[in-house]
């Protein structure tokens, strides 16, 4: 008989072994809504022994195919033959299970930990993993020496239960220094041959201090990643994390999406012999592979920017004077984690400029239901200072008054009183993720009539007709759209070149 898996069989929950349920058809029916059977209940002995033998054989074959496709216990299959291998690491998770973390949210943290563990080489001579669970007190769930196999670690993670009291993050980090990363708990002597890494996950403000104890941890050679969730205090995360903060601080809006950070940590622990060959690099034009790392280069006629990755056609001389103002959408639909990506997008473009009194000046305006000048043209005289100010920009989180922002650009941003220089080219970059709540046509036209070169960048629910209305001619070269905030860096690369050529 024809036997297939019914679509009514629910997929197993991630990282849980609940028994694999298969749906069999009722007698005389095609497989549509049959009952569920676990493998343990199947028995070939029946009045129709031959038929049941056939069904049992098909079931075993189906199970083999399922495990080959889906992996054990519902986990995805691990890629084989990859060039990535992980450097030996002593890895300790420090996870917040205070009362603000609901049980179903804590399960998401466990899935995140399991996925990171799946991506590393586990063993006494490779990566060792420990877990510290904390709330008002600290619980050592298991030490670096406890489990020496990936299967043992995953099983131990599944058994962790939340503590559901306060939030003593500093106490947990001190525990990591004094005990979790000690020789007696399986940590190895500090050496360049392997890493010591702590990943802190928290969703609130700690009830104790974290700055000093985190500094001691970093001084002891522990690299700290800080992951904040929901209403977390971002200042606390920056006090905890290692430098550079852009690489070591992450924010997610809720525990339901924490799993998306898995890939980042798998890459962070990854050692590849030829990063250029795998495409795992950020070089805009040419990648040159060196043992264990790479360097970037540019094609003839281009020069490498100070970021060491992007290339510029700018001469860098006195002819490259430019007044550039960003108009950034800070409406509530952007969301905090995406607003951080927008900041990186701004700084990516700033990196391609030669900033000085005689060359490029940068101003920044944020808008939502109102307009706020973050800093005017010429206030900051170096890329470093501009980028630092961009990182400090607070998210407004209200409506989307793009027309009002464009009017502010015309009436204030590009005036001599706000640092604009007579006779210097004016460029405006408008960034938005949704439809404007006010009228933009008159202000958009006036900006272009005044000779401002206008670029429009839209993400997500941005309206492309509005972007085209804002953009200078030729419109196709001055407006950009992407559905995903995570891909705006690609737009940033295109903008770097277009702004530069315009100079």
GROMACS .gro file of C-alpha atoms in nm, residues 100-410:
model
  311
  100UNK     CA    1   1.079   3.908   3.400
  101UNK     CA    2   1.179   3.615   3.177
  102UNK     CA    3   0.868   3.408   3.121
  103UNK     CA    4   0.905   3.026   3.101
  104UNK     CA    5   0.831   3.013   2.727
  105UNK     CA    6   1.088   3.290   2.671
  106UNK     CA    7   1.348   3.097   2.870
  107UNK     CA    8   1.289   2.804   2.636
  108UNK     CA    9   1.391   3.031   2.346
  109UNK     CA   10   1.719   3.108   2.525
  110UNK     CA   11   1.783   2.735   2.558
  111UNK     CA   12   1.720   2.690   2.185
  112UNK     CA   13   1.966   2.973   2.114
  113UNK     CA   14   2.235   2.810   2.333
  114UNK     CA   15   2.176   2.472   2.169
  115UNK     CA   16   2.212   2.616   1.819
  116UNK     CA   17   2.541   2.786   1.911
  117UNK     CA   18   2.670   2.460   2.062
  118UNK     CA   19   2.573   2.272   1.745
  119UNK     CA   20   2.796   2.504   1.542
  120UNK     CA   21   3.119   2.446   1.738
  121UNK     CA   22   3.363   2.156   1.767
  122UNK     CA   23   3.302   2.009   2.114
  123UNK     CA   24   3.564   1.804   2.295
  124UNK     CA   25   3.828   1.816   2.569
  125UNK     CA   26   4.089   1.941   2.321
  126UNK     CA   27   3.856   2.172   2.124
  127UNK     CA   28   3.562   2.368   2.264
  128UNK     CA   29   3.440   2.321   2.622
  129UNK     CA   30   3.105   2.470   2.730
  130UNK     CA   31   2.967   2.573   3.069
  131UNK     CA   32   2.640   2.743   3.169
  132UNK     CA   33   2.577   2.987   3.455
  133UNK     CA   34   2.210   3.053   3.536
  134UNK     CA   35   2.141   3.361   3.745
  135UNK     CA   36   1.865   3.568   3.903
  136UNK     CA   37   1.899   3.690   4.265
  137UNK     CA   38   2.148   3.406   4.314
  138UNK     CA   39   2.384   3.224   4.080
  139UNK     CA   40   2.351   2.859   3.985
  140UNK     CA   41   2.630   2.670   3.811
  141UNK     CA   42   2.425   2.448   3.578
  142UNK     CA   43   2.735   2.266   3.450
  143UNK     CA   44   3.106   2.337   3.428
  144UNK     CA   45   3.350   2.342   3.138
  145UNK     CA   46   3.469   1.996   3.244
  146UNK     CA   47   3.125   1.836   3.291
  147UNK     CA   48   3.026   1.737   2.936
  148UNK     CA   49   3.280   1.644   2.669
  149UNK     CA   50   3.037   1.561   2.388
  150UNK     CA   51   2.790   1.772   2.195
  151UNK     CA   52   2.506   1.529   2.269
  152UNK     CA   53   2.574   1.552   2.644
  153UNK     CA   54   2.575   1.931   2.633
  154UNK     CA   55   2.247   1.954   2.438
  155UNK     CA   56   2.078   1.715   2.680
  156UNK     CA   57   2.202   1.918   2.979
  157UNK     CA   58   2.077   2.245   2.827
  158UNK     CA   59   1.728   2.099   2.781
  159UNK     CA   60   1.710   2.025   3.156
  160UNK     CA   61   1.785   2.382   3.272
  161UNK     CA   62   1.500   2.547   3.463
  162UNK     CA   63   1.451   2.924   3.527
  163UNK     CA   64   1.519   3.064   3.876
  164UNK     CA   65   1.255   3.343   3.851
  165UNK     CA   66   1.377   3.595   4.108
  166UNK     CA   67   1.590   3.917   4.080
  167UNK     CA   68   1.868   4.027   3.841
  168UNK     CA   69   2.221   4.010   3.989
  169UNK     CA   70   2.422   4.032   3.667
  170UNK     CA   71   2.740   4.157   3.837
  171UNK     CA   72   2.732   3.865   4.080
  172UNK     CA   73   2.702   3.622   3.787
  173UNK     CA   74   3.003   3.775   3.606
  174UNK     CA   75   3.207   3.759   3.929
  175UNK     CA   76   3.112   3.391   3.958
  176UNK     CA   77   3.242   3.339   3.604
  177UNK     CA   78   3.579   3.495   3.694
  178UNK     CA   79   3.631   3.320   4.027
  179UNK     CA   80   3.484   2.980   3.948
  180UNK     CA   81   3.354   2.906   3.596
  181UNK     CA   82   3.684   3.001   3.429
  182UNK     CA   83   3.900   2.839   3.701
  183UNK     CA   84   4.133   2.543   3.654
  184UNK     CA   85   3.927   2.334   3.896
  185UNK     CA   86   3.616   2.373   3.676
  186UNK     CA   87   3.793   2.269   3.355
  187UNK     CA   88   3.922   2.601   3.218
  188UNK     CA   89   4.256   2.593   3.042
  189UNK     CA   90   4.559   2.809   3.116
  190UNK     CA   91   4.543   3.142   2.930
  191UNK     CA   92   4.706   3.095   2.590
  192UNK     CA   93   4.694   3.242   2.236
  193UNK     CA   94   4.603   2.893   2.111
  194UNK     CA   95   4.247   2.911   2.240
  195UNK     CA   96   3.984   3.165   2.345
  196UNK     CA   97   3.797   3.234   2.666
  197UNK     CA   98   3.448   3.361   2.582
  198UNK     CA   99   3.144   3.454   2.791
  199UNK     CA  100   2.802   3.522   2.634
  200UNK     CA  101   2.574   3.720   2.868
  201UNK     CA  102   2.199   3.720   2.792
  202UNK     CA  103   1.978   3.958   2.991
  203UNK     CA  104   1.645   4.140   2.954
  204UNK     CA  105   1.654   4.397   3.234
  205UNK     CA  106   1.851   4.641   3.445
  206UNK     CA  107   2.085   4.470   3.695
  207UNK     CA  108   2.031   4.517   4.068
  208UNK     CA  109   2.408   4.535   4.125
  209UNK     CA  110   2.709   4.694   3.955
  210UNK     CA  111   2.856   4.544   3.638
  211UNK     CA  112   3.118   4.794   3.520
  212UNK     CA  113   3.409   4.706   3.751
  213UNK     CA  114   3.355   4.332   3.754
  214UNK     CA  115   3.323   4.324   3.374
  215UNK     CA  116   3.650   4.518   3.344
  216UNK     CA  117   3.820   4.257   3.566
  217UNK     CA  118   3.681   3.979   3.349
  218UNK     CA  119   3.812   4.140   3.032
  219UNK     CA  120   4.151   4.203   3.197
  220UNK     CA  121   4.163   3.831   3.279
  221UNK     CA  122   4.144   3.756   2.906
  222UNK     CA  123   3.772   3.679   2.884
  223UNK     CA  124   3.605   3.808   2.569
  224UNK     CA  125   3.249   3.911   2.662
  225UNK     CA  126   2.949   3.928   2.429
  226UNK     CA  127   2.640   4.104   2.573
  227UNK     CA  128   2.294   4.026   2.434
  228UNK     CA  129   2.004   4.245   2.543
  229UNK     CA  130   1.637   4.159   2.500
  230UNK     CA  131   1.326   4.379   2.511
  231UNK     CA  132   1.342   4.652   2.777
  232UNK     CA  133   1.708   4.592   2.858
  233UNK     CA  134   1.930   4.881   2.969
  234UNK     CA  135   2.164   4.938   2.671
  235UNK     CA  136   2.416   5.131   2.886
  236UNK     CA  137   2.459   4.817   3.098
  237UNK     CA  138   2.531   4.608   2.790
  238UNK     CA  139   2.804   4.849   2.681
  239UNK     CA  140   2.960   4.834   3.029
  240UNK     CA  141   2.969   4.455   3.013
  241UNK     CA  142   3.090   4.390   2.657
  242UNK     CA  143   3.440   4.374   2.513
  243UNK     CA  144   3.567   4.617   2.251
  244UNK     CA  145   3.482   4.685   1.975
  245UNK     CA  146   3.129   4.730   2.109
  246UNK     CA  147   2.974   4.706   1.760
  247UNK     CA  148   3.091   4.344   1.746
  248UNK     CA  149   3.014   4.250   2.106
  249UNK     CA  150   2.678   4.414   2.184
  250UNK     CA  151   2.357   4.281   2.030
  251UNK     CA  152   1.993   4.373   2.085
  252UNK     CA  153   1.677   4.182   1.993
  253UNK     CA  154   1.323   4.307   2.045
  254UNK     CA  155   1.200   3.984   2.201
  255UNK     CA  156   1.314   3.636   2.295
  256UNK     CA  157   1.118   3.498   1.999
  257UNK     CA  158   1.389   3.628   1.761
  258UNK     CA  159   1.703   3.564   1.969
  259UNK     CA  160   1.775   3.257   1.760
  260UNK     CA  161   1.862   3.481   1.463
  261UNK     CA  162   2.189   3.568   1.643
  262UNK     CA  163   2.304   3.206   1.620
  263UNK     CA  164   2.480   3.254   1.287
  264UNK     CA  165   2.679   3.550   1.420
  265UNK     CA  166   2.829   3.343   1.702
  266UNK     CA  167   2.899   3.046   1.479
  267UNK     CA  168   3.095   3.286   1.256
  268UNK     CA  169   3.268   3.445   1.557
  269UNK     CA  170   3.410   3.107   1.661
  270UNK     CA  171   3.493   3.006   1.304
  271UNK     CA  172   3.850   2.972   1.175
  272UNK     CA  173   3.881   2.943   0.797
  273UNK     CA  174   4.201   2.886   0.602
  274UNK     CA  175   4.095   3.098   0.302
  275UNK     CA  176   3.834   3.362   0.381
  276UNK     CA  177   3.852   3.508   0.027
  277UNK     CA  178   3.768   3.169  -0.127
  278UNK     CA  179   3.461   3.125   0.092
  279UNK     CA  180   3.333   3.478   0.026
  280UNK     CA  181   3.329   3.543   0.402
  281UNK     CA  182   3.481   3.891   0.379
  282UNK     CA  183   3.375   4.255   0.346
  283UNK     CA  184   3.606   4.369   0.068
  284UNK     CA  185   3.422   4.588  -0.180
  285UNK     CA  186   3.650   4.518  -0.478
  286UNK     CA  187   3.952   4.288  -0.427
  287UNK     CA  188   4.020   4.035  -0.148
  288UNK     CA  189   4.377   3.914  -0.089
  289UNK     CA  190   4.402   3.600   0.124
  290UNK     CA  191   4.670   3.562   0.391
  291UNK     CA  192   4.708   3.273   0.642
  292UNK     CA  193   4.410   3.284   0.876
  293UNK     CA  194   4.295   3.628   0.759
  294UNK     CA  195   4.269   3.858   0.456
  295UNK     CA  196   4.324   4.216   0.342
  296UNK     CA  197   4.135   4.430   0.094
  297UNK     CA  198   4.260   4.616  -0.212
  298UNK     CA  199   4.106   4.832  -0.487
  299UNK     CA  200   4.101   4.836  -0.865
  300UNK     CA  201   4.314   5.081  -1.062
  301UNK     CA  202   4.183   5.437  -1.025
  302UNK     CA  203   4.037   5.371  -0.678
  303UNK     CA  204   4.186   5.412  -0.332
  304UNK     CA  205   4.120   5.210  -0.017
  305UNK     CA  206   3.918   5.399   0.244
  306UNK     CA  207   4.017   5.421   0.609
  307UNK     CA  208   3.780   5.134   0.696
  308UNK     CA  209   4.016   4.902   0.509
  309UNK     CA  210   3.726   4.750   0.313
  310UNK     CA  211   3.559   4.996   0.080
  311UNK     CA  212   3.710   5.180  -0.217
  312UNK     CA  213   3.672   5.541  -0.323
  313UNK     CA  214   3.712   5.729  -0.648
  314UNK     CA  215   3.742   6.057  -0.459
  315UNK     CA  216   4.055   6.258  -0.520
  316UNK     CA  217   4.067   6.374  -0.160
  317UNK     CA  218   4.186   6.718  -0.273
  318UNK     CA  219   4.031   7.061  -0.240
  319UNK     CA  220   3.786   6.978  -0.520
  320UNK     CA  221   3.603   6.731  -0.298
  321UNK     CA  222   3.436   6.989  -0.071
  322UNK     CA  223   3.085   6.873   0.022
  323UNK     CA  224   2.806   6.961   0.267
  324UNK     CA  225   2.616   6.638   0.342
  325UNK     CA  226   2.308   6.614   0.566
  326UNK     CA  227   2.130   6.291   0.663
  327UNK     CA  228   1.753   6.299   0.727
  328UNK     CA  229   1.684   5.984   0.929
  329UNK     CA  230   1.341   5.834   1.000
  330UNK     CA  231   1.311   5.761   1.374
  331UNK     CA  232   0.945   5.651   1.369
  332UNK     CA  233   0.822   5.366   1.589
  333UNK     CA  234   0.790   5.125   1.294
  334UNK     CA  235   1.170   5.123   1.253
  335UNK     CA  236   1.220   4.939   1.588
  336UNK     CA  237   1.527   4.970   1.813
  337UNK     CA  238   1.739   4.690   1.664
  338UNK     CA  239   1.690   4.826   1.312
  339UNK     CA  240   1.767   5.180   1.427
  340UNK     CA  241   2.111   5.049   1.531
  341UNK     CA  242   2.157   4.918   1.176
  342UNK     CA  243   2.065   5.262   1.040
  343UNK     CA  244   2.340   5.414   1.255
  344UNK     CA  245   2.589   5.172   1.103
  345UNK     CA  246   2.460   5.266   0.757
  346UNK     CA  247   2.528   5.636   0.830
  347UNK     CA  248   2.878   5.564   0.959
  348UNK     CA  249   2.950   5.341   0.660
  349UNK     CA  250   2.898   5.643   0.433
  350UNK     CA  251   3.090   5.876   0.664
  351UNK     CA  252   3.385   5.635   0.637
  352UNK     CA  253   3.413   5.706   0.264
  353UNK     CA  254   3.445   6.083   0.310
  354UNK     CA  255   3.746   6.306   0.371
  355UNK     CA  256   3.619   6.513   0.664
  356UNK     CA  257   3.771   6.857   0.732
  357UNK     CA  258   3.692   7.230   0.714
  358UNK     CA  259   3.791   7.238   0.346
  359UNK     CA  260   3.650   6.903   0.239
  360UNK     CA  261   3.341   6.713   0.357
  361UNK     CA  262   3.114   6.836   0.637
  362UNK     CA  263   2.835   6.618   0.777
  363UNK     CA  264   2.510   6.709   0.954
  364UNK     CA  265   2.244   6.477   1.099
  365UNK     CA  266   1.870   6.532   1.145
  366UNK     CA  267   1.626   6.277   1.290
  367UNK     CA  268   1.253   6.303   1.233
  368UNK     CA  269   0.937   6.127   1.347
  369UNK     CA  270   0.630   6.328   1.452
  370UNK     CA  271   0.870   6.622   1.494
  371UNK     CA  272   1.216   6.712   1.365
  372UNK     CA  273   1.532   6.714   1.576
  373UNK     CA  274   1.876   6.831   1.465
  374UNK     CA  275   2.127   6.585   1.610
  375UNK     CA  276   2.424   6.797   1.501
  376UNK     CA  277   2.474   7.068   1.235
  377UNK     CA  278   2.723   7.084   0.949
  378UNK     CA  279   3.077   7.151   1.064
  379UNK     CA  280   3.022   7.080   1.435
  380UNK     CA  281   3.252   6.778   1.416
  381UNK     CA  282   3.584   6.805   1.234
  382UNK     CA  283   3.678   6.435   1.209
  383UNK     CA  284   3.518   6.108   1.107
  384UNK     CA  285   3.585   5.966   1.452
  385UNK     CA  286   3.386   6.242   1.624
  386UNK     CA  287   3.100   6.220   1.373
  387UNK     CA  288   3.072   5.843   1.414
  388UNK     CA  289   3.078   5.872   1.793
  389UNK     CA  290   2.791   6.125   1.779
  390UNK     CA  291   2.592   5.900   1.546
  391UNK     CA  292   2.627   5.607   1.787
  392UNK     CA  293   2.493   5.821   2.074
  393UNK     CA  294   2.181   5.927   1.880
  394UNK     CA  295   1.865   5.838   2.077
  395UNK     CA  296   1.569   5.681   1.898
  396UNK     CA  297   1.261   5.913   1.882
  397UNK     CA  298   1.004   5.636   1.818
  398UNK     CA  299   0.691   5.826   1.704
  399UNK     CA  300   0.531   5.914   1.365
  400UNK     CA  301   0.665   5.979   1.011
  401UNK     CA  302   0.659   6.346   0.905
  402UNK     CA  303   0.890   6.328   0.604
  403UNK     CA  304   0.757   6.651   0.450
  404UNK     CA  305   0.831   6.843   0.768
  405UNK     CA  306   1.184   6.700   0.769
  406UNK     CA  307   1.245   6.806   0.408
  407UNK     CA  308   1.126   7.160   0.492
  408UNK     CA  309   1.370   7.167   0.786
  409UNK     CA  310   1.652   7.064   0.551
  410UNK     CA  311   1.572   7.362   0.324
   0.00000   0.00000   0.00000
